[in-house]
Coordinates of C-alpha atoms in Angstrom, one line a residue:
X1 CA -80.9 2.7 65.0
X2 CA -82.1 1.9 61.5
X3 CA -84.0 3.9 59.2
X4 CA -85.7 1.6 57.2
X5 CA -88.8 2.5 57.4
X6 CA -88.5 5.6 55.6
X7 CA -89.4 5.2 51.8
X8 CA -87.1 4.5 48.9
X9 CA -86.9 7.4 46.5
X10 CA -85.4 7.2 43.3
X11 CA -82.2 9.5 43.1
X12 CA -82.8 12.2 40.5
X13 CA -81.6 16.1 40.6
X14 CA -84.9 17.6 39.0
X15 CA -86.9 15.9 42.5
X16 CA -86.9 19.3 43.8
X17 CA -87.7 21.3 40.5
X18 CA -90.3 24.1 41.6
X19 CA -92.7 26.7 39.6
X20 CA -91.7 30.3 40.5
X21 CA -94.3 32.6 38.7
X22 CA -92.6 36.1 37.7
X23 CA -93.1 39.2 39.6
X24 CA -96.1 41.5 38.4
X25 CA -93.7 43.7 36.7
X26 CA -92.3 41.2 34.3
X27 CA -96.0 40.5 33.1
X28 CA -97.7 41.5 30.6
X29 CA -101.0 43.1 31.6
X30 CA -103.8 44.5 29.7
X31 CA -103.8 42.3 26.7
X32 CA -107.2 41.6 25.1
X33 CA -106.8 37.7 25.0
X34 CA -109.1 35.9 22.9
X35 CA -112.2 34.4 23.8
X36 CA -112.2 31.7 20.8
X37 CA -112.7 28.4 22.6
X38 CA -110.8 26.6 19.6
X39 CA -108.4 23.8 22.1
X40 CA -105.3 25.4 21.0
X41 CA -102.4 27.5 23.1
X42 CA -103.1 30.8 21.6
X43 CA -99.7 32.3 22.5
X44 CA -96.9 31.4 20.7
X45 CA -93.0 32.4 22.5
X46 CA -88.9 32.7 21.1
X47 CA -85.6 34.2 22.7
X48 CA -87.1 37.4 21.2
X49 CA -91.0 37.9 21.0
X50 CA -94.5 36.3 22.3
X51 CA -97.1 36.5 20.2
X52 CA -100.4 35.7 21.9
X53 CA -104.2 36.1 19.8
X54 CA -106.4 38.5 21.0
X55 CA -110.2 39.6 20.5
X56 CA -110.3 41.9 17.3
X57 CA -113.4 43.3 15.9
X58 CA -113.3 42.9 11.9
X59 CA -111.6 39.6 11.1
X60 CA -108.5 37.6 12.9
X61 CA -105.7 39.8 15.0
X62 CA -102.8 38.7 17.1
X63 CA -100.0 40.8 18.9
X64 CA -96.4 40.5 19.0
X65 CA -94.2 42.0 22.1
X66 CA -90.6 42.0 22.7
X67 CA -90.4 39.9 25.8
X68 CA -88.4 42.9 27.3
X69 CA -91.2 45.5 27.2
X70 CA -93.0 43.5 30.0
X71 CA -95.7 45.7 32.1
X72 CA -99.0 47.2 30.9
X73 CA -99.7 46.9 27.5
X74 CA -100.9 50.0 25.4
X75 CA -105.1 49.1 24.3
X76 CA -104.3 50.7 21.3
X77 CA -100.8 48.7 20.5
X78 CA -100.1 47.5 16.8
X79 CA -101.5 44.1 15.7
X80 CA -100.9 41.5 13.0
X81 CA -104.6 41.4 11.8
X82 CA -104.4 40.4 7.7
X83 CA -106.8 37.6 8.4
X84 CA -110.0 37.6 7.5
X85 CA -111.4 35.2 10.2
X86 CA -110.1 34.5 13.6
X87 CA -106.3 33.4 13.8
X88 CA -106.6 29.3 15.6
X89 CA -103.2 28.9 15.8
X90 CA -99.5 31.0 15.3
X91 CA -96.0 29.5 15.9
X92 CA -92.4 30.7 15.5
X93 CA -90.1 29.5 12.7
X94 CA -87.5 28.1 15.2
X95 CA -84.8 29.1 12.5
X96 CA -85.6 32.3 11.5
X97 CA -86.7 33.9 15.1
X98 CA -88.2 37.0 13.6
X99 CA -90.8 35.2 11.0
X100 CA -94.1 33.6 12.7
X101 CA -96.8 31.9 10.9
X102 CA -100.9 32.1 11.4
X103 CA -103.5 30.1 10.3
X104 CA -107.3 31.3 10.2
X105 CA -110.8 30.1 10.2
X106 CA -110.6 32.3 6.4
X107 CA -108.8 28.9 5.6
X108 CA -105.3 30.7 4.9
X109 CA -101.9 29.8 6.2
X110 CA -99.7 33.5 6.4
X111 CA -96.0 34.2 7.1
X112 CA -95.4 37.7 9.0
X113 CA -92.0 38.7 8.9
X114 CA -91.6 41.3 12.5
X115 CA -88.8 44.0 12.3
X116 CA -86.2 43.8 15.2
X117 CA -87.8 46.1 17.5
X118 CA -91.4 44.8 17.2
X119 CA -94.1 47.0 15.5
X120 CA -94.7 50.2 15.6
X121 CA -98.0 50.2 13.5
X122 CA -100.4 47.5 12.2
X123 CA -99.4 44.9 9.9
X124 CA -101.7 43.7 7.3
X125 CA -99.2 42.4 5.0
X126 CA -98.2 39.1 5.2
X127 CA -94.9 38.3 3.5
X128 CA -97.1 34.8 2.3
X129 CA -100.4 34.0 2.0
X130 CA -100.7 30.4 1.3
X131 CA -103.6 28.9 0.2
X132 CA -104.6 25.2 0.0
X133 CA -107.3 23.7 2.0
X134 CA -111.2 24.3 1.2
X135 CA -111.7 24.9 5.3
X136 CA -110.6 26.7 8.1
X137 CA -107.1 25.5 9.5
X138 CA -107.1 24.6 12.9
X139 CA -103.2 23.9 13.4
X140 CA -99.9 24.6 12.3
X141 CA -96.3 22.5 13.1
X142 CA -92.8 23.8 11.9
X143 CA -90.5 20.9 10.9
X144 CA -88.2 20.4 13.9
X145 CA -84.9 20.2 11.7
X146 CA -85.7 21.3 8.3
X147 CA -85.6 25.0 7.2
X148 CA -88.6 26.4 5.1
X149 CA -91.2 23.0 5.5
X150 CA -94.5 24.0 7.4
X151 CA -97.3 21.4 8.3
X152 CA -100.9 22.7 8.3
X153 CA -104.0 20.4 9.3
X154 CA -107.4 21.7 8.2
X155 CA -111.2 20.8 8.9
X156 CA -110.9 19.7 5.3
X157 CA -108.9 16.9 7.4
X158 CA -105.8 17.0 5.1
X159 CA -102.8 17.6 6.3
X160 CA -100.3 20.0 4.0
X161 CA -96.7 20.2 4.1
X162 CA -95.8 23.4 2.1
X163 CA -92.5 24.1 0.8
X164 CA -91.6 27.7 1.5
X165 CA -88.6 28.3 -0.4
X166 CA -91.4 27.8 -3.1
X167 CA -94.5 28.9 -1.5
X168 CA -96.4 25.8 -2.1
X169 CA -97.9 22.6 -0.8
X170 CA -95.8 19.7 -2.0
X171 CA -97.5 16.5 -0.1
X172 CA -100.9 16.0 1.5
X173 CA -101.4 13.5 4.0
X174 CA -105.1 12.6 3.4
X175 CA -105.9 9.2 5.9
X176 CA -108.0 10.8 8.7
X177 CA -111.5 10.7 8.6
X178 CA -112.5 13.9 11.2
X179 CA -111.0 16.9 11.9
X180 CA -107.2 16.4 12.9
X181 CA -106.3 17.6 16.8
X182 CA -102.8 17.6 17.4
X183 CA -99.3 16.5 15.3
X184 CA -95.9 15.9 17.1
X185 CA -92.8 15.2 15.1
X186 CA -90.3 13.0 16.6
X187 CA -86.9 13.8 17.1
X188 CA -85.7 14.3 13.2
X189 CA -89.4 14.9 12.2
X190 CA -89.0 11.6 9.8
X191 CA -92.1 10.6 12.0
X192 CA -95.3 12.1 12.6
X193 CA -98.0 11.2 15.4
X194 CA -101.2 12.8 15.3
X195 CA -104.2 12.5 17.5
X196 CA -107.8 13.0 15.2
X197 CA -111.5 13.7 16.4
X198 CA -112.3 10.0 14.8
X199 CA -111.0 8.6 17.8
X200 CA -107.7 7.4 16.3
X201 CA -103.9 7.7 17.0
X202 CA -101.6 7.5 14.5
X203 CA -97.7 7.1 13.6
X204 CA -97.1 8.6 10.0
X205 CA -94.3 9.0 7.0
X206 CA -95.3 12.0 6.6
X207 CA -93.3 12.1 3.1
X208 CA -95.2 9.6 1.9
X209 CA -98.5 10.0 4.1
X210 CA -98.8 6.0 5.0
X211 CA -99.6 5.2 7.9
X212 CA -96.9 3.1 10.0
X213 CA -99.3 2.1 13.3
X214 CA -102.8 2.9 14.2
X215 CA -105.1 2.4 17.4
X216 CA -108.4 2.6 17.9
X217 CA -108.5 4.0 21.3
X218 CA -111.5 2.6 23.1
X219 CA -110.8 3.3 26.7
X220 CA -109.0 6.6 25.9
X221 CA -110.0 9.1 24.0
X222 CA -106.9 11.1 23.1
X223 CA -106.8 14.6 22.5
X224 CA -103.3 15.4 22.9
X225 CA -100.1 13.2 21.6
X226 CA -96.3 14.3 21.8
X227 CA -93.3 12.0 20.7
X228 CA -90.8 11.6 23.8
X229 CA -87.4 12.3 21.4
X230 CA -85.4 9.5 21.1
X231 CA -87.3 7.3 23.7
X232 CA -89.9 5.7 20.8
X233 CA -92.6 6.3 22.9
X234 CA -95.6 8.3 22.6
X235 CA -97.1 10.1 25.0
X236 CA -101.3 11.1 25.2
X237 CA -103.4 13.0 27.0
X238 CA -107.4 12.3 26.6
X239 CA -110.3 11.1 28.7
X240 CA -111.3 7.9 29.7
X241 CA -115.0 5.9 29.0
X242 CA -115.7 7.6 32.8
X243 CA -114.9 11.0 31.8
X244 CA -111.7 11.3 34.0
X245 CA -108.4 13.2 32.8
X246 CA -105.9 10.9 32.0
X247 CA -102.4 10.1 30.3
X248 CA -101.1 6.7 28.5
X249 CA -97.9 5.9 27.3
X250 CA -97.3 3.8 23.8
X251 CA -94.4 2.2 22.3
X252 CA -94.8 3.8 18.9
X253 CA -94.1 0.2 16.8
X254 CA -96.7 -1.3 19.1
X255 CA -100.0 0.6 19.5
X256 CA -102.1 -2.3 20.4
X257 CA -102.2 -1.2 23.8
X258 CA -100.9 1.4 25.9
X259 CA -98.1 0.2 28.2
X260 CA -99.3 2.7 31.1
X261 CA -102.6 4.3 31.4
X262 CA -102.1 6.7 34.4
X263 CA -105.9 8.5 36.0
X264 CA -105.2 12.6 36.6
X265 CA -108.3 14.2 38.0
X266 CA -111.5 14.4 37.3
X267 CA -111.7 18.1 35.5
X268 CA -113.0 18.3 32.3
X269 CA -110.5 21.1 30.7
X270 CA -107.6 19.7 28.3
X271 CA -104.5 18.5 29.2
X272 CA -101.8 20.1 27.3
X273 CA -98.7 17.8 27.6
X274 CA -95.2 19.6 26.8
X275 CA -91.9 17.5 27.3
X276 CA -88.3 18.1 27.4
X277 CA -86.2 15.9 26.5
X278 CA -83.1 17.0 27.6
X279 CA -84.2 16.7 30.9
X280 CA -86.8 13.5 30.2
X281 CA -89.6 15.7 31.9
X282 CA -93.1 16.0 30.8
X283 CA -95.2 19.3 32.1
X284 CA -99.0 18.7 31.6
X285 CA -101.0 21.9 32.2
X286 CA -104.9 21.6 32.4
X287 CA -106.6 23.8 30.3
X288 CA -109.1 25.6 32.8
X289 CA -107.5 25.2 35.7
X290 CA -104.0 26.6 36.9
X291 CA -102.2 23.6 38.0
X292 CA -98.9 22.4 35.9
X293 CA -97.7 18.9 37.1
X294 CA -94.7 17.6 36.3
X295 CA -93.4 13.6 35.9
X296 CA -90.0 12.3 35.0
X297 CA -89.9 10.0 32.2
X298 CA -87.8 6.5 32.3
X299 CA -87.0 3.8 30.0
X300 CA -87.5 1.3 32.4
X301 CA -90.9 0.2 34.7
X302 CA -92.5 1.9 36.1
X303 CA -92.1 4.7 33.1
X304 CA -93.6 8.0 34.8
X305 CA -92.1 9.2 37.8
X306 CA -94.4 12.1 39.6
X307 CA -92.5 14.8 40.7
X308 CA -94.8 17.9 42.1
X309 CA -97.9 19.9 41.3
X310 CA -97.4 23.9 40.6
X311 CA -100.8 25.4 41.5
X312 CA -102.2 28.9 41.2
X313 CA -106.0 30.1 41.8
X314 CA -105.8 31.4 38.1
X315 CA -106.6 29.2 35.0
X316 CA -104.8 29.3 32.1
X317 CA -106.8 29.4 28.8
X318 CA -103.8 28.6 27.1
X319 CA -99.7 28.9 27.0
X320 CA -96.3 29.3 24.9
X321 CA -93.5 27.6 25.6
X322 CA -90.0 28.9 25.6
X323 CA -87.5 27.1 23.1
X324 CA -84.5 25.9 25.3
X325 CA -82.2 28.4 24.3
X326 CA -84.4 31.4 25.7
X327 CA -84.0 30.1 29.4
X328 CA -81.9 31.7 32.0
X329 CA -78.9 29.3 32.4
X330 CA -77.8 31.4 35.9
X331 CA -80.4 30.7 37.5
X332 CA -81.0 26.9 36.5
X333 CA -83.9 27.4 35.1
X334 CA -84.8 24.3 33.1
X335 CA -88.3 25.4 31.6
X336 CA -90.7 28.4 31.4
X337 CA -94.0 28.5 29.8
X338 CA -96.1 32.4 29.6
X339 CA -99.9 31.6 30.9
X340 CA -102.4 33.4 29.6
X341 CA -105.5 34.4 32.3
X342 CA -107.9 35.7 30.4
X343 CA -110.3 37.2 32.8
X344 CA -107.4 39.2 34.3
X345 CA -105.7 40.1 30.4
X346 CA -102.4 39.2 32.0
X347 CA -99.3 37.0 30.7
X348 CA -97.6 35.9 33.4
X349 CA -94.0 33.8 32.9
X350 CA -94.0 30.8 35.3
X351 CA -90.2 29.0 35.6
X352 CA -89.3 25.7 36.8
X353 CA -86.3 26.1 38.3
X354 CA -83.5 23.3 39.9
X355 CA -82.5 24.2 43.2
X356 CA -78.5 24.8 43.1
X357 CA -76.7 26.8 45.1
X358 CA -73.4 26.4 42.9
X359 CA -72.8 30.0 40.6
X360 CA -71.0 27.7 38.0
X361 CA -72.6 26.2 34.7
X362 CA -74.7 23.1 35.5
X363 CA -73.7 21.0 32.7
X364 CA -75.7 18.3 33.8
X365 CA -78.9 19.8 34.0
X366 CA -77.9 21.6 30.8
X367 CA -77.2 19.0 27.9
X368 CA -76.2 20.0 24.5
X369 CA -79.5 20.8 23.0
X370 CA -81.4 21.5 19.7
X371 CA -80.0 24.8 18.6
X372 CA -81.3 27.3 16.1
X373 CA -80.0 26.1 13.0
X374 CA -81.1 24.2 10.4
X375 CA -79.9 20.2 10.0
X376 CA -81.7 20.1 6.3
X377 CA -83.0 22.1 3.1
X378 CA -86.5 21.7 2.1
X379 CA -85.3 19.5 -0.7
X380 CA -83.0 17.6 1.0
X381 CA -85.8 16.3 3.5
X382 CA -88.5 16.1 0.4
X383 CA -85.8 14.3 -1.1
X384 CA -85.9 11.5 1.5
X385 CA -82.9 12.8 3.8
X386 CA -83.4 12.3 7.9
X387 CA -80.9 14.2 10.3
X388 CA -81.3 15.0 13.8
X389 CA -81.0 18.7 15.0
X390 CA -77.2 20.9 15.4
X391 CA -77.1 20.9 18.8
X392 CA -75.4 23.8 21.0
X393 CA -74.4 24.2 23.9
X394 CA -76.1 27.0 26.4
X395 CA -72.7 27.3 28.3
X396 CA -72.3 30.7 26.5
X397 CA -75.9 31.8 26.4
X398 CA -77.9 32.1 23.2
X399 CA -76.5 34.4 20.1
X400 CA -78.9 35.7 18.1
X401 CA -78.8 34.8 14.3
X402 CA -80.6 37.3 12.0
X403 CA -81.2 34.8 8.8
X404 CA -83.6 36.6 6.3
X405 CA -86.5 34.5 4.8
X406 CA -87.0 35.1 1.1
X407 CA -90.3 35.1 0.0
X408 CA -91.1 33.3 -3.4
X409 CA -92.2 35.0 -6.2
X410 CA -95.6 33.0 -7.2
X411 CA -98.5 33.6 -9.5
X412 CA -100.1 30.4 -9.7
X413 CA -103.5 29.4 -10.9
X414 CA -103.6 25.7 -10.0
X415 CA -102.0 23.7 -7.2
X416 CA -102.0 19.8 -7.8
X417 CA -101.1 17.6 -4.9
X418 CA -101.7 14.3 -4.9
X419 CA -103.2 14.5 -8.2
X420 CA -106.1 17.0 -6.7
X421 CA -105.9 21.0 -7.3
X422 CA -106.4 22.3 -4.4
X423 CA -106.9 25.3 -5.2
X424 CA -110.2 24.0 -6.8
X425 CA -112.1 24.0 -3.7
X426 CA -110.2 27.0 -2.4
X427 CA -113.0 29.6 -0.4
X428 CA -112.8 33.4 -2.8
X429 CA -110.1 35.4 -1.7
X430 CA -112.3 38.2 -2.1
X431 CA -114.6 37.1 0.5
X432 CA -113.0 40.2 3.1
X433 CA -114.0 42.4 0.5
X434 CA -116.9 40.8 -0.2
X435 CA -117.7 41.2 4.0
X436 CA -116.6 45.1 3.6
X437 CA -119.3 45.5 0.8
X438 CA -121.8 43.7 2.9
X439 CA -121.5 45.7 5.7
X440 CA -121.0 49.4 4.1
X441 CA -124.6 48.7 2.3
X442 CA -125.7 47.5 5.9
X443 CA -124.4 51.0 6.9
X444 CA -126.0 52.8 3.9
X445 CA -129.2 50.8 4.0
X446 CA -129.2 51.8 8.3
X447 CA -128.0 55.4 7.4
X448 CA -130.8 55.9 5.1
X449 CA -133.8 54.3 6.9
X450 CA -132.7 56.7 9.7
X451 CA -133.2 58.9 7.1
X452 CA -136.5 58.3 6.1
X453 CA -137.9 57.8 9.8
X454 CA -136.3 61.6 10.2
X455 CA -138.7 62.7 6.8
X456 CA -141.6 60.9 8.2
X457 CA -141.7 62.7 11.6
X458 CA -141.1 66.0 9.6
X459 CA -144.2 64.9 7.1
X460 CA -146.0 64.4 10.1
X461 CA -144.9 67.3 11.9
X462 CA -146.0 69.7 8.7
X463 CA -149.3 67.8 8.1
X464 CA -150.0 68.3 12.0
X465 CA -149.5 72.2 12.0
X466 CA -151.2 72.2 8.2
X467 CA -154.4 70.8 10.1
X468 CA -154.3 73.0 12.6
X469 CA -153.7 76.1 10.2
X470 CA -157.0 74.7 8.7
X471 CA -158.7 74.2 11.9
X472 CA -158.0 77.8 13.3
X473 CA -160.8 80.3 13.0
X474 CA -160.2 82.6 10.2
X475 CA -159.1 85.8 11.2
X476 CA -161.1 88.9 9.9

């Protein structure tokens, strides 16, 4: 008897992956996640920490936790709040895993440097404070192989790339026209693709801020882009003219067209695409709802390969993504993201996991991967140098490296990029104390009209009983 009716499936070992959310115990619960409705992740993860923003009365908070001290969270538990408007964005130097960097609607960019064992009070100080754009910044990117370069993109709708080992901006991309939503760095971060509010998708030399390809998108309005490593393909996610979620690859010399424009649902919450590319998988997780699918990517037709759907009841309002080199290899876990669910407070650590029953190393679900060292110095990539990441192996699991970042010393007036001082156009720094005044005089001006309305009911009170002294018969 013949089978042939049965259909043809392509042979691939991550057909069965599967989501396997964390037991309640190894959440984090309690946490005061912010209600900003900025489109970003809000929670930034390492081997070590997850930092996720939360609501904060006074200015721009976030909180950090060691990953291990999972269950209920403490209300009153130190915070990183030194900005002066709400934090849009935070990410983890992926070389020095204790140092995480904010950016603020107070249009600062700050470095935070966390001591091992997380905090044990509130930090204000930031071991940087860079300043640079005239309006809030919406996003910040480390440079995937190069220690001490940061990438910030403001709603001035420049794009900085600051040198830290001198504290300073040291190029400005300046070709977008509205206010930038996403950048993605290809393998060696030589390229950069971003995705901008003006409708456009665009390849960059970021060193030298021309643009290399461009598309008008007319059928898909992007909102997401991430480079697929070494593939040269880019990958959105954005709407199309009929309001429906959906995803198109690009060949990134080529953005004429897309090759594949592939329809999701017809939701209206973002689609925040994440991709491995160890493992060629791309994750997209719909902002607002609680469903992660996952595709495998090809170099040959027809490109995307749907594997499954992970659903949950609960939506996520945003999520961080653990680096590689966090996962737990026993267990053949290939990815794991932390969901926030806002109305609940919770974190909750969902893994996609290969079903093995072998106890050895998988070595070929686990490639040598982007480690946690540095390929390049700042100058050395400023310079024009490309190199792809030091990869390691996860055959021994993951080694923590305590590098210290050293903090410039810097007392500059002026800034000059691109010919333009951008500290020109910089908002006063003095604007938190300018706030504090405002609102103690609030206080003083509340404090003493509560005051007066106290001495006008006495006045009233005295004239009242001075009437009826007056009104009383006299007494003989």
């Amino acid at each position: 008897l013949t089978m042939s009716w049965r259909p043809q499936y392509r042979s691939s070992k991550f057909r069965n992956v599967y989501g396997k959310v964390a037991n309640r115990e190894h959440c984090f619960d309690g946490i005061p996640i912010t209600k900003n409705v900025h489109d970003n992740q809000f929670c930034a993860v390492n081997a070590k920490f997850i930092a996720v923003v939360t609501e904060s009365a006074g200015g721009g908070a976030f909180l950090v936790i060691p990953l291990s001290q999972t269950g209920r969270i403490d209300p009153l538990y130190p915070k990183v709040c030194g900005h002066q408007g709400n934090v849009l964005d935070i990410k983890w130097n992926p070389f020095v895993e204790n140092v995480v960097a904010s950016c603020s609607e107070d249009s600062s960019v700050r470095l935070w440097e966390i001591p091992a064992g997380g905090l044990k009070r509130n930090m204000t100080e930031a071991v940087l404070e860079l300043y640079g754009h005239s309006r809030r910044v919406g996003l910040i990117e480390w440079h995937p192989t190069t220690n001490n370069i940061l990438f910030s993109a403001g709603y001035d709708y420049k794009v900085l790339i600051w040198n830290l080992d001198i504290g300073e901006p040291v190029k400005m991309i300046d070709c977008h026209r509205d206010v930038i939503l996403c950048l993605s760095f290809n393998t060696d971060g030589s390229l950069v693709a971003t995705s901008c509010k003006d409708k456009k998708l665009r390849v960059i030399e970021p060193r030298s801020g021309r643009i290399l390809q461009e598309a008008s998108c007319k059928s898909h309005k992007v909102n997401r882009v991430v480079f697929l490593g070494n593939m040269k393909r880019i990958l959105t996610t954005g709407v199309s003219r009929w309001n429906t979620r959906q995803i198109a690859l690009w060949d990134q010399e080529d953005l004429s067209m897309p090759m594949v424009e592939e329809e999701i649902d017809g939701l209206s919450g973002l689609l925040f695409p994440f991709y491995d590319s160890d493992t060629h998988m791309l994750y997209l997780a719909g902002k607002g709802d609680g469903n992660i699918r996952y595709y495998e990517i090809s170099s040959e037709k027809p490109y995307l390969h749907y594997l499954m759907e992970f659903r949950s009841p609960s939506p996520q309002k945003g999520m961080g993504v653990m680096p590689k080199h966090g996962l737990d290899v026993s267990a053949c876990e290939v990815f794991r993201v932390y969901k926030l669910v806002t109305l609940k407070g919770l974190i909750e650590p969902i893994s996609m996991i290969v079903p093995r029953r072998s106890e050895t190393y998988q070595e070929d679900i686990y490639p040598m991967t982007a480690g946690t060292e540095p390929a390049l110095t700042a100058d050395e990539w400023l310079g024009g140098t490309n190199r792809d990441p030091i990869l390691m192996s996860l055959k021994e699991g993951y080694k923590s490296t305590n590098v210290a970042f050293k903090a410039p010393k810097r007392d500059k007036k002026s800034v000059v990029v691109n010919g333009i001082d951008l500290l020109e156009n910089v908002p006063p720094r003095t604007e938190n104390e300018l706030l504090r005044m405002f609102f103690r005089q609030q206080d003083e001006i509340r404090r003493l009209k509560e005051d007066l309305s106290h001495k006008e009911v006495k006045i009233r009170q005295l004239e009242l009983e001075l009437m009826n002294l007056r009104n009383s018969p006299k007494s003989v």
